[in-house]
XYZ file of C-alpha atoms in Angstrom:
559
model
C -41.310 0.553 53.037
C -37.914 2.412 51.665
C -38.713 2.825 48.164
C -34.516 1.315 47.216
C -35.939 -1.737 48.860
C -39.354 -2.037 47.280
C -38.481 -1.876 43.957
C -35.955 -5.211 44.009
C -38.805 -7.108 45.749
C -41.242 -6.236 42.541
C -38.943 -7.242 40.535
C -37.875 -10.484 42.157
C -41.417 -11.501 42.671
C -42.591 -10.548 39.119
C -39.659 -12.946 37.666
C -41.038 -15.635 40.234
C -44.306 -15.229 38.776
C -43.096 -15.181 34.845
C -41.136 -18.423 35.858
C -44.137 -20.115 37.825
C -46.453 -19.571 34.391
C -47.920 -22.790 33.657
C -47.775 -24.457 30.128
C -50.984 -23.424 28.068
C -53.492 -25.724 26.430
C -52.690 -27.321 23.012
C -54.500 -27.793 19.889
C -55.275 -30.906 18.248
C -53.639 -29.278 15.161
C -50.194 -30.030 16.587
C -50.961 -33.704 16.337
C -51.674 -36.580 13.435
C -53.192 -39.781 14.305
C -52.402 -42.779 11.821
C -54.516 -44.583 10.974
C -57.711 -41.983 11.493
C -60.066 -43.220 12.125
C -58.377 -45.911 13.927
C -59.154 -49.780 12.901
C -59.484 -52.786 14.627
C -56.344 -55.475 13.411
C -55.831 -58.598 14.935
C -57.966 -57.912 17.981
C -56.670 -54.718 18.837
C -56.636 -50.762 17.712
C -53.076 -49.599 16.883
C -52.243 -46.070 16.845
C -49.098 -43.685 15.633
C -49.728 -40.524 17.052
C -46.870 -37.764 15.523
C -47.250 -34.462 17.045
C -44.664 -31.497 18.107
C -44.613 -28.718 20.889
C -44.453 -25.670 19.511
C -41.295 -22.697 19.521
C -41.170 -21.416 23.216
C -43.490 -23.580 24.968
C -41.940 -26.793 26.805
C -40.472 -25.055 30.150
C -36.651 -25.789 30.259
C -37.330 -27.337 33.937
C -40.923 -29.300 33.081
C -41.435 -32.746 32.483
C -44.749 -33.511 30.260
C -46.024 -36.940 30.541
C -48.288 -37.752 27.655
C -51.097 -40.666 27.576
C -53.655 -41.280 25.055
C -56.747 -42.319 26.127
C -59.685 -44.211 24.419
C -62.788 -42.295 25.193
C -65.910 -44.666 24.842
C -69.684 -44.593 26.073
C -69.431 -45.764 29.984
C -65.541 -45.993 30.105
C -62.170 -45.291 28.700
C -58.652 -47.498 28.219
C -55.155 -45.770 28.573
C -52.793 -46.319 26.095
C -48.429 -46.369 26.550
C -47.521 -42.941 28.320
C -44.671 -41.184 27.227
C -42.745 -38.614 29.009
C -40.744 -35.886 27.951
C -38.446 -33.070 29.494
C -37.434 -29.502 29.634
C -33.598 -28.486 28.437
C -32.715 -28.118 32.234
C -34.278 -31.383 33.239
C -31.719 -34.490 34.121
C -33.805 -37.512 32.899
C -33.488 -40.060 29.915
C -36.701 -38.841 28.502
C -36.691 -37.526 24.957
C -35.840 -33.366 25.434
C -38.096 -30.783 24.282
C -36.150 -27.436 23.156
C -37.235 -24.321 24.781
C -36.488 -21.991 21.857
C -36.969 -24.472 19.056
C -39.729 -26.799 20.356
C -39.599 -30.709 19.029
C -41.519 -33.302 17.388
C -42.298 -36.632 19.280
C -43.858 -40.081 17.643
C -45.806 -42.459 20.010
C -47.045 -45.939 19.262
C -49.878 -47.442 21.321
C -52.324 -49.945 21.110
C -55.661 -50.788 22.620
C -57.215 -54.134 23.193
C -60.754 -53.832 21.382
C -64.201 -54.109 22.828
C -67.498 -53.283 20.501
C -68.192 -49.925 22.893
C -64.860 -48.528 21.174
C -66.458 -48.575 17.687
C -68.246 -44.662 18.944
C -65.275 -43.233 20.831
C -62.741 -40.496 20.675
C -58.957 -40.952 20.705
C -57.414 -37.709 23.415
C -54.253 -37.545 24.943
C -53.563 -36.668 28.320
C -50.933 -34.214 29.577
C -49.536 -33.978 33.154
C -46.695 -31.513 33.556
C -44.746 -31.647 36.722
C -41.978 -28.624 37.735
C -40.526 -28.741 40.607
C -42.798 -30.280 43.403
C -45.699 -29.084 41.338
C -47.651 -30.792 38.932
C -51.218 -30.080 37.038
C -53.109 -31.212 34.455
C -53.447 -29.456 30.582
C -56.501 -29.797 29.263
C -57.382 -33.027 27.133
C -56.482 -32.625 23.220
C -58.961 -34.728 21.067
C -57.042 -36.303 18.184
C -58.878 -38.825 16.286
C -62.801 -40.257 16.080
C -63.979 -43.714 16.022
C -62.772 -46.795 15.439
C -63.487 -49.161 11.982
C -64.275 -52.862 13.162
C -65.105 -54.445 9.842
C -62.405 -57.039 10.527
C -64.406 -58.406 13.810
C -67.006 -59.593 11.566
C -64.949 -62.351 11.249
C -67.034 -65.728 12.829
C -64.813 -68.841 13.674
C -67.947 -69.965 14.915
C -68.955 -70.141 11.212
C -66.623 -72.462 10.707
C -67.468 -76.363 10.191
C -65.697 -78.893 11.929
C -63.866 -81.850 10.227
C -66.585 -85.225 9.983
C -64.612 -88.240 10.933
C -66.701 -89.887 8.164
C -68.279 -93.328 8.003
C -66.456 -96.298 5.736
C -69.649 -97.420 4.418
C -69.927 -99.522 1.022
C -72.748 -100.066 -0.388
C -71.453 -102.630 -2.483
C -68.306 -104.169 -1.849
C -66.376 -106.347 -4.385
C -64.474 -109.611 -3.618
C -63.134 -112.199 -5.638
C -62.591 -115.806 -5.091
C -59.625 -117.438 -7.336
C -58.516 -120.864 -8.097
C -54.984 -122.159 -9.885
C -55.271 -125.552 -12.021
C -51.562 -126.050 -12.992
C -50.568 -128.182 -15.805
C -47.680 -130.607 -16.954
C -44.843 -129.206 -19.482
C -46.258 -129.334 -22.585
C -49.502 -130.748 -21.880
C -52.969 -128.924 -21.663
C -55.264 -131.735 -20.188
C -56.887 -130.726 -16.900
C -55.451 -133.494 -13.952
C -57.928 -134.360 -11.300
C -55.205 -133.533 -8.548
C -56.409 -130.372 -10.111
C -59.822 -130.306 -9.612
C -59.712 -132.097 -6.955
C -57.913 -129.442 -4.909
C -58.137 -127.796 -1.613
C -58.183 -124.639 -3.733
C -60.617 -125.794 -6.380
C -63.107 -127.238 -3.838
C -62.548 -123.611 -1.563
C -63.756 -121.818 -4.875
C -66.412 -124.147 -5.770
C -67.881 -123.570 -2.359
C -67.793 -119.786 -2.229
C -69.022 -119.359 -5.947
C -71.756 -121.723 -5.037
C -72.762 -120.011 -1.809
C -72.183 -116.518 -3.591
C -75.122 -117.299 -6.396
C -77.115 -118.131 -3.519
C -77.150 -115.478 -1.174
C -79.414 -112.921 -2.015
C -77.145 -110.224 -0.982
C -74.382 -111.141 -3.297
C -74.339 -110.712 -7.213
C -71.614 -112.559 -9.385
C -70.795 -110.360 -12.064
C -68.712 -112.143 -14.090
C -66.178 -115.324 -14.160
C -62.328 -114.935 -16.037
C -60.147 -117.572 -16.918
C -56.723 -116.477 -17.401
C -54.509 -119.308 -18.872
C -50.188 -119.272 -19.461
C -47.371 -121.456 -21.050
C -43.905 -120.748 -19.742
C -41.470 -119.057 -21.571
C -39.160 -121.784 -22.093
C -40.417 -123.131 -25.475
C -41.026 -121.589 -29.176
C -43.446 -118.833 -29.742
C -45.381 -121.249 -32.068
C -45.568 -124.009 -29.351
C -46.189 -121.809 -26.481
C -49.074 -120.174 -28.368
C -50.929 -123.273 -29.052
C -50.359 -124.748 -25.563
C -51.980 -121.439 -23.866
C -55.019 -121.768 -26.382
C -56.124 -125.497 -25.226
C -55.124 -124.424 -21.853
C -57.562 -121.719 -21.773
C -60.479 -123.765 -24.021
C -59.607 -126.769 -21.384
C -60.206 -124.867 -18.400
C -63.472 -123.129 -20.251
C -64.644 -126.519 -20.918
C -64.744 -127.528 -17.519
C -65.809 -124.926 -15.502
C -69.334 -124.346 -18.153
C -70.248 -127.353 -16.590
C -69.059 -126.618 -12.982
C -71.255 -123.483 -12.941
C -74.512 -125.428 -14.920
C -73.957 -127.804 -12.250
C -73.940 -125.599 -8.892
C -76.660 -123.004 -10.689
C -74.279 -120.422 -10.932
C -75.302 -117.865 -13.625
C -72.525 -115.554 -15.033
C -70.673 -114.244 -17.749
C -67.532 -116.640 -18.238
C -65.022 -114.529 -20.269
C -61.005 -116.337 -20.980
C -57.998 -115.324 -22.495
C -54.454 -116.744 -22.959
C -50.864 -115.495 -22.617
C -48.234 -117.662 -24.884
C -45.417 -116.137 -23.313
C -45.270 -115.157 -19.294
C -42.872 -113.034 -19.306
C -44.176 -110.801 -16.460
C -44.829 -113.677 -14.472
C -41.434 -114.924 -15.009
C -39.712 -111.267 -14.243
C -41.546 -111.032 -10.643
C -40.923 -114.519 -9.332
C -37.699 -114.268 -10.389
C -37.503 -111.094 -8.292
C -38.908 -112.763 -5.349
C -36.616 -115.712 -5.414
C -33.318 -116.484 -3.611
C -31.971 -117.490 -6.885
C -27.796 -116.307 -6.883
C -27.778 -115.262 -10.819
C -31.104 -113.450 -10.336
C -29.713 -110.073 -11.108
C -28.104 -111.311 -14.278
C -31.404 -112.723 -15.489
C -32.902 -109.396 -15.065
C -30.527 -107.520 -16.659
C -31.362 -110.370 -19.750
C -34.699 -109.470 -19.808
C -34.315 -105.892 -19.897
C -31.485 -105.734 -22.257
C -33.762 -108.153 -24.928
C -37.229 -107.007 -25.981
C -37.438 -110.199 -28.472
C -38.958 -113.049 -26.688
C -37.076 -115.765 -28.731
C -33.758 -113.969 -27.811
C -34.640 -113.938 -24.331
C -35.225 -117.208 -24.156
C -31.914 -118.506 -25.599
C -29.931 -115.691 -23.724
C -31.495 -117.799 -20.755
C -30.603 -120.860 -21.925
C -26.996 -120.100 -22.763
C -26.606 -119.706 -18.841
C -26.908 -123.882 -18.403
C -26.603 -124.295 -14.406
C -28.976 -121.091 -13.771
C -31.191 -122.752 -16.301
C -31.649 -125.614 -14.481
C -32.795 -123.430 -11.040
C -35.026 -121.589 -13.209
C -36.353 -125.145 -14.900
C -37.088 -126.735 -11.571
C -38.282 -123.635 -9.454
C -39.679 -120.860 -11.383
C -41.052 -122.136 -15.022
C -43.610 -124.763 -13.740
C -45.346 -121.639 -11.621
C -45.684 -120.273 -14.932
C -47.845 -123.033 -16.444
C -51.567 -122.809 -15.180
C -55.070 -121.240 -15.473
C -56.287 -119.164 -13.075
C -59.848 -118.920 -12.527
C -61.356 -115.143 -11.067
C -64.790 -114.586 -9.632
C -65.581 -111.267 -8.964
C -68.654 -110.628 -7.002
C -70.093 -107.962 -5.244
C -71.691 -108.031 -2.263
C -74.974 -105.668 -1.734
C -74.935 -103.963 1.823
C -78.411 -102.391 3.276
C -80.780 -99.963 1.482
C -80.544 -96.320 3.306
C -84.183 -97.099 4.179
C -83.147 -100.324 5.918
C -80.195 -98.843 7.873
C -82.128 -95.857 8.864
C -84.495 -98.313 10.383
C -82.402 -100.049 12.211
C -80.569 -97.118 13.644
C -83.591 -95.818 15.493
C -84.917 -99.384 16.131
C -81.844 -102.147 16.834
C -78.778 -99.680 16.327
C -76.660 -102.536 17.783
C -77.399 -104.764 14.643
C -75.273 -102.133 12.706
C -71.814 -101.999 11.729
C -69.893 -99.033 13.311
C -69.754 -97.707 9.450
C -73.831 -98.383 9.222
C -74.201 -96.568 12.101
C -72.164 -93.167 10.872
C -73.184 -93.656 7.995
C -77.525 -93.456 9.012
C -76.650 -90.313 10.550
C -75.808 -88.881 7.269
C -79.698 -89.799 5.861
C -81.143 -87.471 7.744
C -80.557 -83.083 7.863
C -81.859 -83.296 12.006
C -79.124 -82.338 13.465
C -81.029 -83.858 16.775
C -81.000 -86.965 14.739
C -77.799 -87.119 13.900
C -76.369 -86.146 16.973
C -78.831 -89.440 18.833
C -77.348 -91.772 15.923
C -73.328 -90.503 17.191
C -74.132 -90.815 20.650
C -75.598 -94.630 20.107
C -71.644 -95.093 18.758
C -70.488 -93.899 21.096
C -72.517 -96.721 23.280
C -72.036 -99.656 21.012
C -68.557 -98.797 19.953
C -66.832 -96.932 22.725
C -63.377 -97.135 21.278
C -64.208 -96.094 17.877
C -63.199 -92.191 18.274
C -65.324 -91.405 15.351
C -68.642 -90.810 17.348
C -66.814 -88.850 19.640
C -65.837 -86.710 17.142
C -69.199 -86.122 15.468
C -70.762 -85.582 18.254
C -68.822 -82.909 18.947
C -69.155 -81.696 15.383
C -73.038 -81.156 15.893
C -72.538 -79.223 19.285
C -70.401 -77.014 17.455
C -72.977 -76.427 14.768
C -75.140 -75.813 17.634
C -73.244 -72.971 18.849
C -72.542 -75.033 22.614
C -68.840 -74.499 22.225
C -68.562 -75.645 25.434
C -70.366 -79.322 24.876
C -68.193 -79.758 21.846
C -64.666 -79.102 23.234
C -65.588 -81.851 25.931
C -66.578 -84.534 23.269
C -63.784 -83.521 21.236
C -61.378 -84.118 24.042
C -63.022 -87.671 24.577
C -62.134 -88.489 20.677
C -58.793 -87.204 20.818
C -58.288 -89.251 24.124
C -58.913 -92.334 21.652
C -57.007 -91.409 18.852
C -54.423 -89.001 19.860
C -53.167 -86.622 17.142
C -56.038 -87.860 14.364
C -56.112 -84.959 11.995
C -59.988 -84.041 12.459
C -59.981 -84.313 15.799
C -56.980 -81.643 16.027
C -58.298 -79.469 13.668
C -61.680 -79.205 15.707
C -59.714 -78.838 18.914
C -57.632 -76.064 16.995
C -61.477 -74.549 16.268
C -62.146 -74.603 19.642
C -59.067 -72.325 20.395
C -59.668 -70.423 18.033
C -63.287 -69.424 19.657
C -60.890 -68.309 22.424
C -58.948 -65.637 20.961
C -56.055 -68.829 21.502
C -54.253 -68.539 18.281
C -50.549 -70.224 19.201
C -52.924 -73.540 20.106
C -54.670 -73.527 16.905
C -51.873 -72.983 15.133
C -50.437 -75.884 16.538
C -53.548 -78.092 16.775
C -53.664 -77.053 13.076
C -50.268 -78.173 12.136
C -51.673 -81.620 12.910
C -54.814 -81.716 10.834
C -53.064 -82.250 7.481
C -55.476 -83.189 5.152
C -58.708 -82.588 6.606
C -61.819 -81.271 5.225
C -62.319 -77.591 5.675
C -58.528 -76.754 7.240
C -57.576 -73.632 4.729
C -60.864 -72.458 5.903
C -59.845 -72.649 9.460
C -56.452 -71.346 8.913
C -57.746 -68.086 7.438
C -59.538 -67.536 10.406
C -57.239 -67.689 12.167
C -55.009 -65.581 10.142
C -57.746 -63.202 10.062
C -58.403 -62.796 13.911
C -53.952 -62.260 14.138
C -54.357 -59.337 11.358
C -52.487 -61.407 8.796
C -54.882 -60.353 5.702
C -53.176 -61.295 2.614
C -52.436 -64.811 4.293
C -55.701 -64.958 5.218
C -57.046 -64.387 1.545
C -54.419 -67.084 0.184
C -55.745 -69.587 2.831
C -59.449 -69.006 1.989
C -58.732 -69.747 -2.267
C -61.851 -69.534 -3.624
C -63.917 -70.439 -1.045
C -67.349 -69.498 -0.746
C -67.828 -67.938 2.833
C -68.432 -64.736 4.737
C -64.939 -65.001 5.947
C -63.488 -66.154 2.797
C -65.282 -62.624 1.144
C -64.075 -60.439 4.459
C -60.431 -61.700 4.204
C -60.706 -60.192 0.278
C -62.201 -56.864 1.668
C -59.484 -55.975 4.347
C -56.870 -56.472 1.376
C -59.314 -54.343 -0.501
C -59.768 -56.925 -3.697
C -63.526 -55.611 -3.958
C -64.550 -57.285 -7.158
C -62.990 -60.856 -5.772
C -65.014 -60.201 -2.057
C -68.259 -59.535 -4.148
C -68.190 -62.898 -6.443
C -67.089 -64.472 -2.876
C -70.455 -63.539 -1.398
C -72.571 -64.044 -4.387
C -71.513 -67.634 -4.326
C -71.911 -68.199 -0.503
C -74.847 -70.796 -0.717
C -76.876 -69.818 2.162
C -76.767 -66.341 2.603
C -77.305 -65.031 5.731
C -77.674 -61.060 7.596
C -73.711 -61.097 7.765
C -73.564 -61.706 3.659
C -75.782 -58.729 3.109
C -73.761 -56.754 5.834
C -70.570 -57.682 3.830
C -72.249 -56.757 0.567
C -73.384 -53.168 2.276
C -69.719 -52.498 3.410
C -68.317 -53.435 -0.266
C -71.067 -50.480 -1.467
C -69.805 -48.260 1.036
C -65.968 -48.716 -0.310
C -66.985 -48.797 -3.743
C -68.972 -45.341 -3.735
C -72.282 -47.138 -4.488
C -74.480 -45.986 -2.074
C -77.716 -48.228 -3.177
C -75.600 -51.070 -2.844
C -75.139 -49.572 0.711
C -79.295 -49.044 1.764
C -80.408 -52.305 -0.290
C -77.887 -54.709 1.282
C -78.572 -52.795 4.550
C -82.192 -53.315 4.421
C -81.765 -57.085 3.753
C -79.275 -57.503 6.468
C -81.675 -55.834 9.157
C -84.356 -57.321 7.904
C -82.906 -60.835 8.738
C -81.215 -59.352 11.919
C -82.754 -57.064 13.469
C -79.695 -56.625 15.583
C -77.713 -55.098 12.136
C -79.580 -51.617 12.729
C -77.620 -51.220 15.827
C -74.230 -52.289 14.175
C -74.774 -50.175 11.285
C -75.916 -46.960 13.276
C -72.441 -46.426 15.017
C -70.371 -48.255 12.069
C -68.018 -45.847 10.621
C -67.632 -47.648 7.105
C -71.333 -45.955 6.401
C -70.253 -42.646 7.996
C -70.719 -40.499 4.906
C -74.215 -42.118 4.182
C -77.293 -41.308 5.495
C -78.780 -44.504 6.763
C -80.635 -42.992 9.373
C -83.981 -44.623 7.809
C -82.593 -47.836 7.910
C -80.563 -48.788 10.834
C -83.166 -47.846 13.544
């Protein structure tokens, strides 16, 4: 070859070469994870990876697309690629300098699984030039992932009891007016002869003998109307009362009824006066109520009253004889079954129960096969009573078949459609399903219920809210209640939490271990370990790859 012509060639095909060099490997000290290691928050591992190509690396006409990868035993997960370009690249993706390099930020998130708890965070780099394109080796960035906040159990939860209305004893009183003549205190025998009187008679009578009622005491209450002098008034109330006494000591020694008769007397009704004045159509009604709150004297009232002569004469013939009577109270109370009685019947003639028996047997015994037979017998007798529904459903739950209780749960809610516990156990249920917009709004509708803050900071625990989470749980004692107070790092709070949690379980202990671990106290780390494996066995495994115990050695313990 002419030696003029072989020297351009070299040239030309040495520049081709320099040009065609491909982009070198990268080290992992170019990049910064955040967090690292990575944690688990609201279901999911969140990453900000920062990082920056170095002076005279990114080709002018390369484009670098960058993906981070979750590396895990048996599998990885891809996070959000990004893609960047060379100076003489025409493209919307963030340009790299030649000469100067550049820094780049990229946010991704994985959705968790346990197997991610031992993994490795790399990122992936495919550079394409031209119609060429190759891989750069893998650049490991971060290791492991913290799950504390998974230890959070919904299934720990307890649903809402729709709870029994059960009285054991239940008070009722019978009453009786004798009304009397202006002025006069002598008991009429249109009186006692009543409708009323005899309707009293009758009940007291049948009251001492029914050996499931009790009379515990008789009141007579007698009243003059305020229409006459204090002096007057007072006296007529007195033989009222002693009257009415007189009589009914000898009603009650005649019918065998045996009870405390108490009496007093009011010489003035004033109250009695102000509210059936209120509940008349009387025209000047307002301006006899402004009266009797402008005069606290009685005396005053009454001629103030009087002064007003045509509304006097309403009030004389409609509303002052009311005020002239003795009433007579019985108050008795009536004795419902002995728990051993109703627990009797309940597993041998449920159907001779109340509704309210029935719930309320299932609460004398701690089987929870009991209790759940006992609901499902209410649901029999009383099939529109959403109650046993409800419970029965509470006791699958407890159960752990999450299944079984979302179906009776639907059946209650079915029957009483937007009844607070039966919402907030649906809202449970959804929240076993990673649902959290329909427990949020099943919640919403399960004001008042038993156990709902508890709920809620589940809930607000499985979204990644933390520090709502610990406001919803108040001083709770609970696993989740303790957890909530350890992701928003209140140690001391988290570690009265679980000293006060009143059946402590492997997950307490765990808890307790994890506190250690934070707190620098390492035998707090082995002895709560060693508790919490030795009531799970199934803790070893958790605590082998769990990267809150990383700088101990608990290699003796979590085998």
């Amino acid at each position: 070859m002419n030696k003029k012509l072989y020297l351009p060639l070299l040239l030309a095909f040495m520049v081709a070469f320099v040009g065609c060099k491909k982009m070198g490997a990268l080290s992992p000290d170019y990049f910064t994870v955040t967090p690292n290691p990575l944690e688990v928050i609201g279901g999911e591992v969140p990453a900000t990876i920062t990082g920056n190509f170095p002076e005279k690396y990114f080709k002018k006409k390369a484009t670098v697309t960058v993906t981070p990868y979750l590396v895990y035993e048996g599998g990885e997960t891809a996070g959000t690629s990004y893609t960047y370009q060379g100076e003489k690249v025409v493209g919307n993706n963030q340009t790299i300098s030649y000469k100067m390099g550049g820094n780049i930020t990229m946010k991704t998130t994985f959705k968790y699984i346990p197997a991610m708890r031992k993994s490795d965070l790399y990122l992936d780099f495919t550079v394409k030039s031209g119609s060429k394109s190759y891989q750069l080796p893998r650049v490991k960035v971060a290791e492991g992932v913290i799950s504390t906040a998974e230890i959070c159990d919904p299934n720990a939860l307890t649903p809402a009891l729709a709870a029994d209305k059960f009285q054991r004893i239940i008070k009722e009183n019978y009453q009786a007016d004798i009304m009397f003549l202006i002025q006069q205190a002598n008991l009429r025998s249109s009186e006692l002869n009543s409708n009323q009187m005899k309707d009293y008679q009758n009940n007291v009578k049948a009251a001492a003998e029914a050996p499931n009622k009790k009379i515990t005491g008789v009141n007579i209450s007698s009243y003059a109307s305020p229409d006459g002098g204090m002096e007057l008034n007072t006296k007529l109330a007195q033989a009222r009362e002693d009257n009415t006494t007189k009589y009914l000591k000898q009603q009650m020694k005649k019918d065998a009824v045996n009870a405390d008769l108490t009496g007093e007397f009011t010489a003035e009704d004033w109250e009695g006066f102000k509210e059936l004045v209120e509940k008349s159509n009387i025209q000047d009604k307002d301006l006899i109520l402004r009266v009797l709150s402008m005069y606290k004297d009685p005396e005053q009232r009454e001629r103030e009253i009087k002064n007003m002569s045509s509304t006097f004469k309403i009030l004389a013939e409609e509303i002052l004889p009311k005020l002239r009577y003795s009433r007579i109270t019985a108050s008795i109370d009536v004795i419902g079954k002995s728990d051993a009685e109703i627990s009797k019947l309940a597993a041998s003639d449920p159907k001779s129960l109340s509704v309210d028996e029935l719930l309320y047997a299932a609460t004398l015994t701690n089987s929870l096969s009991e209790k759940e037979s006992i609901y499902k017998k209410a649901t029999e007798i009383y099939p529109n009573d959403y109650r046993g529904y409800n419970n029965v459903g509470l006791i699958c739950f407890e159960k752990g078949d999450i299944n079984a209780a979302e179906n009776w749960f639907n059946k209650a809610n079915k029957i009483a459609p937007n009844t607070p516990e039966v919402q907030m156990n649906l809202g449970l249920i959804e929240l076993t399903k990673d649902e959290f917009a329909k427990a949020e709004q099943a919640f919403g509708k399960s004001a008042g219920s038993e156990g709902l803050n508890e709920a809620l900071g589940v809930l607000y625990l499985q979204r990644g809210e933390y520090a709502k989470a610990a406001r919803a749980f108040g001083d709770a004692k609970s696993n989740n209640a303790a957890l909530a107070q350890i992701l928003t790092k209140d140690y001391n709070k988290a570690k009265n939490t679980l000293a006060g949690v009143s059946e402590p379980n492997a997950t307490t202990y765990y808890l307790m271990a994890v506190i250690g671990a934070r707190t620098n106290n390492e035998k707090a780390v082995t002895d709560n370990l060693n508790k919490a494996i030795k009531l799970d066995s199934n803790m070893a495994k958790q605590a082998a790859t769990d990267l809150e115990f990383a700088k101990y050695d608990i290699s003796s313990i979590a085998k």
